[in-house]
mmCIF file of N, CA and C in Angstrom:
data_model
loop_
_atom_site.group_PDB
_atom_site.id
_atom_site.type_symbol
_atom_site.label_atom_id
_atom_site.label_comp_id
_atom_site.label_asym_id
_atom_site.label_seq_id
_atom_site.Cartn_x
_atom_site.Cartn_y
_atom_site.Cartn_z
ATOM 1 N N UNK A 175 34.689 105.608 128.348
ATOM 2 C CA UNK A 175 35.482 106.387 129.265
ATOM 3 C C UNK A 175 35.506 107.826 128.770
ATOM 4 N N UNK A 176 35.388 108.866 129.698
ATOM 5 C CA UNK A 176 35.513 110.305 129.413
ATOM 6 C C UNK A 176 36.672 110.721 128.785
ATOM 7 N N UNK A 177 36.788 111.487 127.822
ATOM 8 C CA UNK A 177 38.375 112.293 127.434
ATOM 9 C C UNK A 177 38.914 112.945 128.254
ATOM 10 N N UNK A 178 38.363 113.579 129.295
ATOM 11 C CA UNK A 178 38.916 113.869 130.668
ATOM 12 C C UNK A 178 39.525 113.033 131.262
ATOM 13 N N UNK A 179 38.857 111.419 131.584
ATOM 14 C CA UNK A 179 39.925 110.454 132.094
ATOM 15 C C UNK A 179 40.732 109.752 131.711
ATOM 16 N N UNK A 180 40.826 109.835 130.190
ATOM 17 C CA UNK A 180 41.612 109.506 129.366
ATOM 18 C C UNK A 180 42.997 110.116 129.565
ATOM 19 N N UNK A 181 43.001 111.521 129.109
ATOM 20 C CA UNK A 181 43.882 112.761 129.534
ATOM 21 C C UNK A 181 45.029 112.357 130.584
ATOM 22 N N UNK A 182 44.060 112.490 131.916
ATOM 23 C CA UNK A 182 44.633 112.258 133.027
ATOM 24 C C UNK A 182 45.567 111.090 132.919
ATOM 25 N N UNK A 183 44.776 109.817 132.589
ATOM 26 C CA UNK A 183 45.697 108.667 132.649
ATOM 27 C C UNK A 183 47.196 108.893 131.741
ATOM 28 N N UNK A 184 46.490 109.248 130.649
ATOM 29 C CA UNK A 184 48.295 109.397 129.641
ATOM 30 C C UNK A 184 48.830 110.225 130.032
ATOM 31 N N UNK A 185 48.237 111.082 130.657
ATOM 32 C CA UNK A 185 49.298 112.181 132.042
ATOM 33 C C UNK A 185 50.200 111.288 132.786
ATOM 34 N N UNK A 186 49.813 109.899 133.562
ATOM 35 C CA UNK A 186 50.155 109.583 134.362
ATOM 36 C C UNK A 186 51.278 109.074 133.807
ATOM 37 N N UNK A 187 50.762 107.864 132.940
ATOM 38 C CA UNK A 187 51.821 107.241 132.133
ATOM 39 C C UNK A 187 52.826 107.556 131.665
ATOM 40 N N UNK A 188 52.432 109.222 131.129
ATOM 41 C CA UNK A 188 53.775 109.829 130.397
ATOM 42 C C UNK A 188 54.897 109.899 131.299
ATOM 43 N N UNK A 189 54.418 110.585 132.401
ATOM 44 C CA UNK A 189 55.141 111.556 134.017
ATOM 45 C C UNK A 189 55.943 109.662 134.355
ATOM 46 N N UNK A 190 55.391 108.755 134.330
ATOM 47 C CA UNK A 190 56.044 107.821 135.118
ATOM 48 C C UNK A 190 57.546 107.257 134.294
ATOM 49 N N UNK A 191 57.132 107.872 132.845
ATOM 50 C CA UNK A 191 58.747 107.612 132.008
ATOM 51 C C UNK A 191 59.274 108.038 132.146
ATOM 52 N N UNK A 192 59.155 109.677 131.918
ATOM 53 C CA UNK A 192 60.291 110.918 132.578
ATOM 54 C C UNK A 192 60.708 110.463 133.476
ATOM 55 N N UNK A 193 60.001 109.750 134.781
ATOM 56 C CA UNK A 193 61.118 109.910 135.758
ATOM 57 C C UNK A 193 62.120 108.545 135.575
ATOM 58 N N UNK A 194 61.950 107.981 135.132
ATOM 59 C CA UNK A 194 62.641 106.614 134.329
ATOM 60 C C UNK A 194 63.742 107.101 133.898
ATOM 61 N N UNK A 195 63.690 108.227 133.309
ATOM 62 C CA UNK A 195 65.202 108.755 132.171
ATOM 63 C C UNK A 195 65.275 110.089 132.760
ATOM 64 N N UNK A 196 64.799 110.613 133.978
ATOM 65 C CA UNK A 196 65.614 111.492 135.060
ATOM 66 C C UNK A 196 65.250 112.844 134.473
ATOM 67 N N UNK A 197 64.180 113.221 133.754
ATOM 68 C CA UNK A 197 63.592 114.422 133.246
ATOM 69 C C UNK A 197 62.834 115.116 134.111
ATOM 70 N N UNK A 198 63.273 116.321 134.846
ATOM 71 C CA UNK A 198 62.521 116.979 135.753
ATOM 72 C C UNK A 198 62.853 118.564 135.674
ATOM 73 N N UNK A 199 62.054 119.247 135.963
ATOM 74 C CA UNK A 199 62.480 121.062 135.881
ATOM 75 C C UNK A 199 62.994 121.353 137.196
ATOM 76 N N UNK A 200 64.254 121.467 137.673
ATOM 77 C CA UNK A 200 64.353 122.064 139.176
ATOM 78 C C UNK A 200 64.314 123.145 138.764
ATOM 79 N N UNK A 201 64.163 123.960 140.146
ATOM 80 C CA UNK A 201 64.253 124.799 140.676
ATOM 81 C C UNK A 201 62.894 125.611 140.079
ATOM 82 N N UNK A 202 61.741 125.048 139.314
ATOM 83 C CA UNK A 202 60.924 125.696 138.706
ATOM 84 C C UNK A 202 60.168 125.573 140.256
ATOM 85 N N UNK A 203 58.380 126.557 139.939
ATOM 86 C CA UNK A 203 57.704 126.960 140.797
ATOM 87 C C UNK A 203 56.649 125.857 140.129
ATOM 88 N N UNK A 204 56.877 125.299 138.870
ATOM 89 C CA UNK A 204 55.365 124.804 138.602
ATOM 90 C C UNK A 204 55.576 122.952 139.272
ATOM 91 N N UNK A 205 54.464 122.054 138.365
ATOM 92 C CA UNK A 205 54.454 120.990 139.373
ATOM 93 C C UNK A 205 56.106 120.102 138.926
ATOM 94 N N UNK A 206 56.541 119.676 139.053
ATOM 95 C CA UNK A 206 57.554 118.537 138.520
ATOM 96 C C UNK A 206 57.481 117.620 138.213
ATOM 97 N N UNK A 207 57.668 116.788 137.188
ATOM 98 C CA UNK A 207 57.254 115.582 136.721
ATOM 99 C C UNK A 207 57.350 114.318 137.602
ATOM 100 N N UNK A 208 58.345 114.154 138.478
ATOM 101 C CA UNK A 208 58.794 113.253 138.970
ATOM 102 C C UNK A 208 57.467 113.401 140.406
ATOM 103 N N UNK A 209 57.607 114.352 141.148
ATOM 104 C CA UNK A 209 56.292 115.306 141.926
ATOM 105 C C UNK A 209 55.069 114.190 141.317
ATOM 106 N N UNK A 210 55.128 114.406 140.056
ATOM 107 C CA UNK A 210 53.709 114.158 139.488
ATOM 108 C C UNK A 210 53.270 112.499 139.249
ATOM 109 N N UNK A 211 54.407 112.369 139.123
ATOM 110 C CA UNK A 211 54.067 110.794 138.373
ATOM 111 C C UNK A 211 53.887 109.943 139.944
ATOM 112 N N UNK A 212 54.727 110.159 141.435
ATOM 113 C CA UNK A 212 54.254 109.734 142.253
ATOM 114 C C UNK A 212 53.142 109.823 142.572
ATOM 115 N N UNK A 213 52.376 110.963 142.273
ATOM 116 C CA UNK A 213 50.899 110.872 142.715
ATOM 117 C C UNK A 213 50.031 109.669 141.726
ATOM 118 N N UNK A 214 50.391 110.084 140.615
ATOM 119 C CA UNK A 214 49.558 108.449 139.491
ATOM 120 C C UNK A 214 50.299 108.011 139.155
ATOM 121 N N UNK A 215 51.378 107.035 139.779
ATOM 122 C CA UNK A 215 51.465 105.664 139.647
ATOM 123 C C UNK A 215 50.754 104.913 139.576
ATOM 124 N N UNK A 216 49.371 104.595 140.798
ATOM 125 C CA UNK A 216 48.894 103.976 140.808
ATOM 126 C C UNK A 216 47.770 103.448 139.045
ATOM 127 N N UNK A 217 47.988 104.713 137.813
ATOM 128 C CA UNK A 217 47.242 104.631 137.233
ATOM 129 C C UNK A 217 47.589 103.895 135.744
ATOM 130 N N UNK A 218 49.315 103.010 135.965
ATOM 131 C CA UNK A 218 49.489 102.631 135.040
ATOM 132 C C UNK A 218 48.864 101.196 134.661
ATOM 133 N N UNK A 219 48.691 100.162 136.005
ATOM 134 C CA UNK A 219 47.581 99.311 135.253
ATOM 135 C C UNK A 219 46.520 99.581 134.790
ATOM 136 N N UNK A 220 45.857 100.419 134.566
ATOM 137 C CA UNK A 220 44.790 100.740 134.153
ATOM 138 C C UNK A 220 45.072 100.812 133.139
ATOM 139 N N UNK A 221 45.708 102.164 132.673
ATOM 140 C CA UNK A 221 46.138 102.171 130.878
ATOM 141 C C UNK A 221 46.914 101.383 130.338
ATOM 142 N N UNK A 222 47.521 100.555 131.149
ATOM 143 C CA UNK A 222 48.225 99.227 130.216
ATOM 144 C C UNK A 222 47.364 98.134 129.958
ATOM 145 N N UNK A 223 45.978 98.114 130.422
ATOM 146 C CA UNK A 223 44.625 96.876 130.293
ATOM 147 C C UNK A 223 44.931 95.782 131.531
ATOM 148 N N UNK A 224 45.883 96.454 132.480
ATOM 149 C CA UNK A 224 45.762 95.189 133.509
ATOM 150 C C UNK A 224 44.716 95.281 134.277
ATOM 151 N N UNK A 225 44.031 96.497 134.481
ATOM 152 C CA UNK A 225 42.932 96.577 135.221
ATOM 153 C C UNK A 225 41.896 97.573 134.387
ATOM 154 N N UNK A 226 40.323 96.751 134.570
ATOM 155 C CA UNK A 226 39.358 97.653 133.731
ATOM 156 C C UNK A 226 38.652 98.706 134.261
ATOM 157 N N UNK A 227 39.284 99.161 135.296
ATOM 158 C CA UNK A 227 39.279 100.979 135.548
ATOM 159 C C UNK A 227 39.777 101.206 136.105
ATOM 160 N N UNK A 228 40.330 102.760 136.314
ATOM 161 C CA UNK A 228 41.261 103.189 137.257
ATOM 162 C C UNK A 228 40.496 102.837 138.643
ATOM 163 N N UNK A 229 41.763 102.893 139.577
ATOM 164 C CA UNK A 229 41.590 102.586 141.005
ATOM 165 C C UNK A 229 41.398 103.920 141.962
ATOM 166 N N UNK A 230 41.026 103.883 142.789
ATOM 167 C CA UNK A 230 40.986 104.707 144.059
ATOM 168 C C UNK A 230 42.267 105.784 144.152
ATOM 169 N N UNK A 231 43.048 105.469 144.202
ATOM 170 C CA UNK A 231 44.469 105.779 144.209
ATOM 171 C C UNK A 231 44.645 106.366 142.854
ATOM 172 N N UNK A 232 44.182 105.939 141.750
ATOM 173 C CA UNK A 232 44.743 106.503 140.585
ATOM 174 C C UNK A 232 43.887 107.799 140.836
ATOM 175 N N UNK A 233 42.549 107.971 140.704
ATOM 176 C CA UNK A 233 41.595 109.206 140.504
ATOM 177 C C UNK A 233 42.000 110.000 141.813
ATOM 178 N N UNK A 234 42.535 109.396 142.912
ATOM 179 C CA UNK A 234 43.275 110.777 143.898
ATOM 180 C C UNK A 234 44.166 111.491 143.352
ATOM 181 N N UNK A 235 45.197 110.621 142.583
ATOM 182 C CA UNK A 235 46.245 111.508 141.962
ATOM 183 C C UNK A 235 45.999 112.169 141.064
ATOM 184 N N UNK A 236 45.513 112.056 140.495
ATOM 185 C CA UNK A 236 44.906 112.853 139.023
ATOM 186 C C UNK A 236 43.880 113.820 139.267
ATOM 187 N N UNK A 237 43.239 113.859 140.448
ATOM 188 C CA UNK A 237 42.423 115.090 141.323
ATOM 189 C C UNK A 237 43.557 115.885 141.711
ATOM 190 N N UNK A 238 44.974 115.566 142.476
ATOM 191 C CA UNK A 238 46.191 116.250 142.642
ATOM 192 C C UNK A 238 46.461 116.642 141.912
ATOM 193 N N UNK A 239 46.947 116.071 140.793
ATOM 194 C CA UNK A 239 47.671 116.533 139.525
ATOM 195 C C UNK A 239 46.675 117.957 139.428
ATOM 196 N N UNK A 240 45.387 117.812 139.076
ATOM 197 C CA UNK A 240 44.612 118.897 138.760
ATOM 198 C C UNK A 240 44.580 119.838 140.149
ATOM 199 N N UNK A 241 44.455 120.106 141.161
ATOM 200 C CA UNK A 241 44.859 120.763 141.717
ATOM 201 C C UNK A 241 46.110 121.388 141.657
ATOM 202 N N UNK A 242 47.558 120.872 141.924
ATOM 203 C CA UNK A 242 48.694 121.244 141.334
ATOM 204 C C UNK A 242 48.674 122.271 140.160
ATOM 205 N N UNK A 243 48.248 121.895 139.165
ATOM 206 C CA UNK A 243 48.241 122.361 137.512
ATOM 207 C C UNK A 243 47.241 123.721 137.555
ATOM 208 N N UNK A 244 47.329 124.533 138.479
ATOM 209 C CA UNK A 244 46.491 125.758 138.584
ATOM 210 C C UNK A 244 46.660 126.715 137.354
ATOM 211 N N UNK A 245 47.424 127.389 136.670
ATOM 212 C CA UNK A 245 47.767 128.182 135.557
ATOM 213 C C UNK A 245 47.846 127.259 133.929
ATOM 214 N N UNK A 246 47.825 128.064 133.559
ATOM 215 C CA UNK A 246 48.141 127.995 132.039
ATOM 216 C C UNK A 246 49.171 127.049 131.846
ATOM 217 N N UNK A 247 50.559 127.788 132.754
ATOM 218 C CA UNK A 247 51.765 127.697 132.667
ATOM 219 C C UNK A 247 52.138 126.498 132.908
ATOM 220 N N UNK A 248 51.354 126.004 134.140
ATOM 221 C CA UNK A 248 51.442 124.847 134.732
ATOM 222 C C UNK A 248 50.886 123.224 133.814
ATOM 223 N N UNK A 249 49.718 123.782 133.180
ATOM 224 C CA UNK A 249 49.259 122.642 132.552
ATOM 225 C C UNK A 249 49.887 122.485 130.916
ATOM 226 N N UNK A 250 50.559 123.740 130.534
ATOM 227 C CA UNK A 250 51.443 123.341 129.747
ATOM 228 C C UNK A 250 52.676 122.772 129.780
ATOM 229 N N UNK A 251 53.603 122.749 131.288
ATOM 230 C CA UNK A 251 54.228 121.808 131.553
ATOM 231 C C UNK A 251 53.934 120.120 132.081
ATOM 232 N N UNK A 252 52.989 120.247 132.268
ATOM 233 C CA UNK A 252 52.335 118.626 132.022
ATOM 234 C C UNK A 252 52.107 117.593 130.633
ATOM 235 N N UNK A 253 51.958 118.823 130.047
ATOM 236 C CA UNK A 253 51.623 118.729 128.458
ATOM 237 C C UNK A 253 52.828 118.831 127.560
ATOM 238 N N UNK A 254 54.284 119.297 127.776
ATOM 239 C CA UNK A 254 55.479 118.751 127.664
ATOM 240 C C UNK A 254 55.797 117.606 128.516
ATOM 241 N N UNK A 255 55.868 116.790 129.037
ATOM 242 C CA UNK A 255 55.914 116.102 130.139
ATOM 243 C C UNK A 255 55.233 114.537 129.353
ATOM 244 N N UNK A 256 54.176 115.208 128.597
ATOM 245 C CA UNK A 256 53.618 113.462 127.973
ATOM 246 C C UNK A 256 53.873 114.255 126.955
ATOM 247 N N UNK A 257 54.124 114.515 126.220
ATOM 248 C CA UNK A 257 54.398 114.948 124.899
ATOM 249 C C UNK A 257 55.981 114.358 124.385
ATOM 250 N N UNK A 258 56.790 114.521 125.956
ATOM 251 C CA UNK A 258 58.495 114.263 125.603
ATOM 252 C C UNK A 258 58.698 112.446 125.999
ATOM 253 N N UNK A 259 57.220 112.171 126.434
ATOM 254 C CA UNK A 259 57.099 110.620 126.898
ATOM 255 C C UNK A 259 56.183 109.798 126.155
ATOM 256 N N UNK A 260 55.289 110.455 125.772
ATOM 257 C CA UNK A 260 54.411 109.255 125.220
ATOM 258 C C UNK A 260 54.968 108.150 123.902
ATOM 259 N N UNK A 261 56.301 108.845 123.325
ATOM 260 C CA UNK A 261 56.623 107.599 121.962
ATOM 261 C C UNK A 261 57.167 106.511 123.330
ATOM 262 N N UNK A 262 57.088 106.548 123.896
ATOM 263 C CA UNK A 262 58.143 105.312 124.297
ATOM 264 C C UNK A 262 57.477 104.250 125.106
ATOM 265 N N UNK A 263 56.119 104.833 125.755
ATOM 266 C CA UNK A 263 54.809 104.011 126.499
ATOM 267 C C UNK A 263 54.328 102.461 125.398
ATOM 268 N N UNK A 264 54.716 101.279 126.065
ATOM 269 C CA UNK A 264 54.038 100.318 125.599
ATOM 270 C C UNK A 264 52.835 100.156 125.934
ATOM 271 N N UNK A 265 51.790 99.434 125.283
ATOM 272 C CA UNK A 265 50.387 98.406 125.354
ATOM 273 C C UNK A 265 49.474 99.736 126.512
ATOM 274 N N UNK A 266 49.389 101.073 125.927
ATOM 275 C CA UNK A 266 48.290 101.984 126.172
ATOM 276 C C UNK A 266 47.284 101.641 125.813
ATOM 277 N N UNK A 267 45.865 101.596 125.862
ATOM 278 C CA UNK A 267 44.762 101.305 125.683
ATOM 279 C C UNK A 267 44.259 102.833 125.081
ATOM 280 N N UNK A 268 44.098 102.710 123.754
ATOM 281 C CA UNK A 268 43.882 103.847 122.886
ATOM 282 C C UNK A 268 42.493 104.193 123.384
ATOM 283 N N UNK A 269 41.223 103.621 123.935
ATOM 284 C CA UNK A 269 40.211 104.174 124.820
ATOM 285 C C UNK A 269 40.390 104.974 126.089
#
């Protein structure tokens, strides 16, 4: 699997905890976590090993996500976002 789709997925995963424990930036201009993690939901069986590749649905969102994430600014709030989520993600598939 690419480190590009790697990325994306623990993007997804991370964004789908935040919104679990209600972590979101209002009133910001960039994307929002909660925003984000609806688009890849679909991509947590994948990185949990329930399914052996992402789905249709997952690689739309994560084409969104990357659209969304236009600036600097933006993809460094994605990058807080799994950074303030990833200790808490069970059975990730380190590939």
């Amino acid at each position: 699997m690419s480190t590009k789709r790697v990325k994306v997925v623990a993007v997804a995963v991370s964004l789908l905890m935040l919104i679990q424990v209600g972590w979101s930036q209002e009133g910001s201009s960039q994307p929002q976590c909660n925003q984000v993690v609806q688009q890849l939901t679909p991509c947590v069986q994948y990185v949990t090993g329930r399914e052996s590749k992402p789905s249709d649905a997952c690689c739309n969102g994560a084409k969104q996500l990357a659209a969304s994430a236009k600036t600097t600014k933006d993809r460094q709030t994605a990058c807080s976002c799994i950074k303030q989520a990833v200790g808490g993600l069970p059975n990730i598939r380190p590939s």
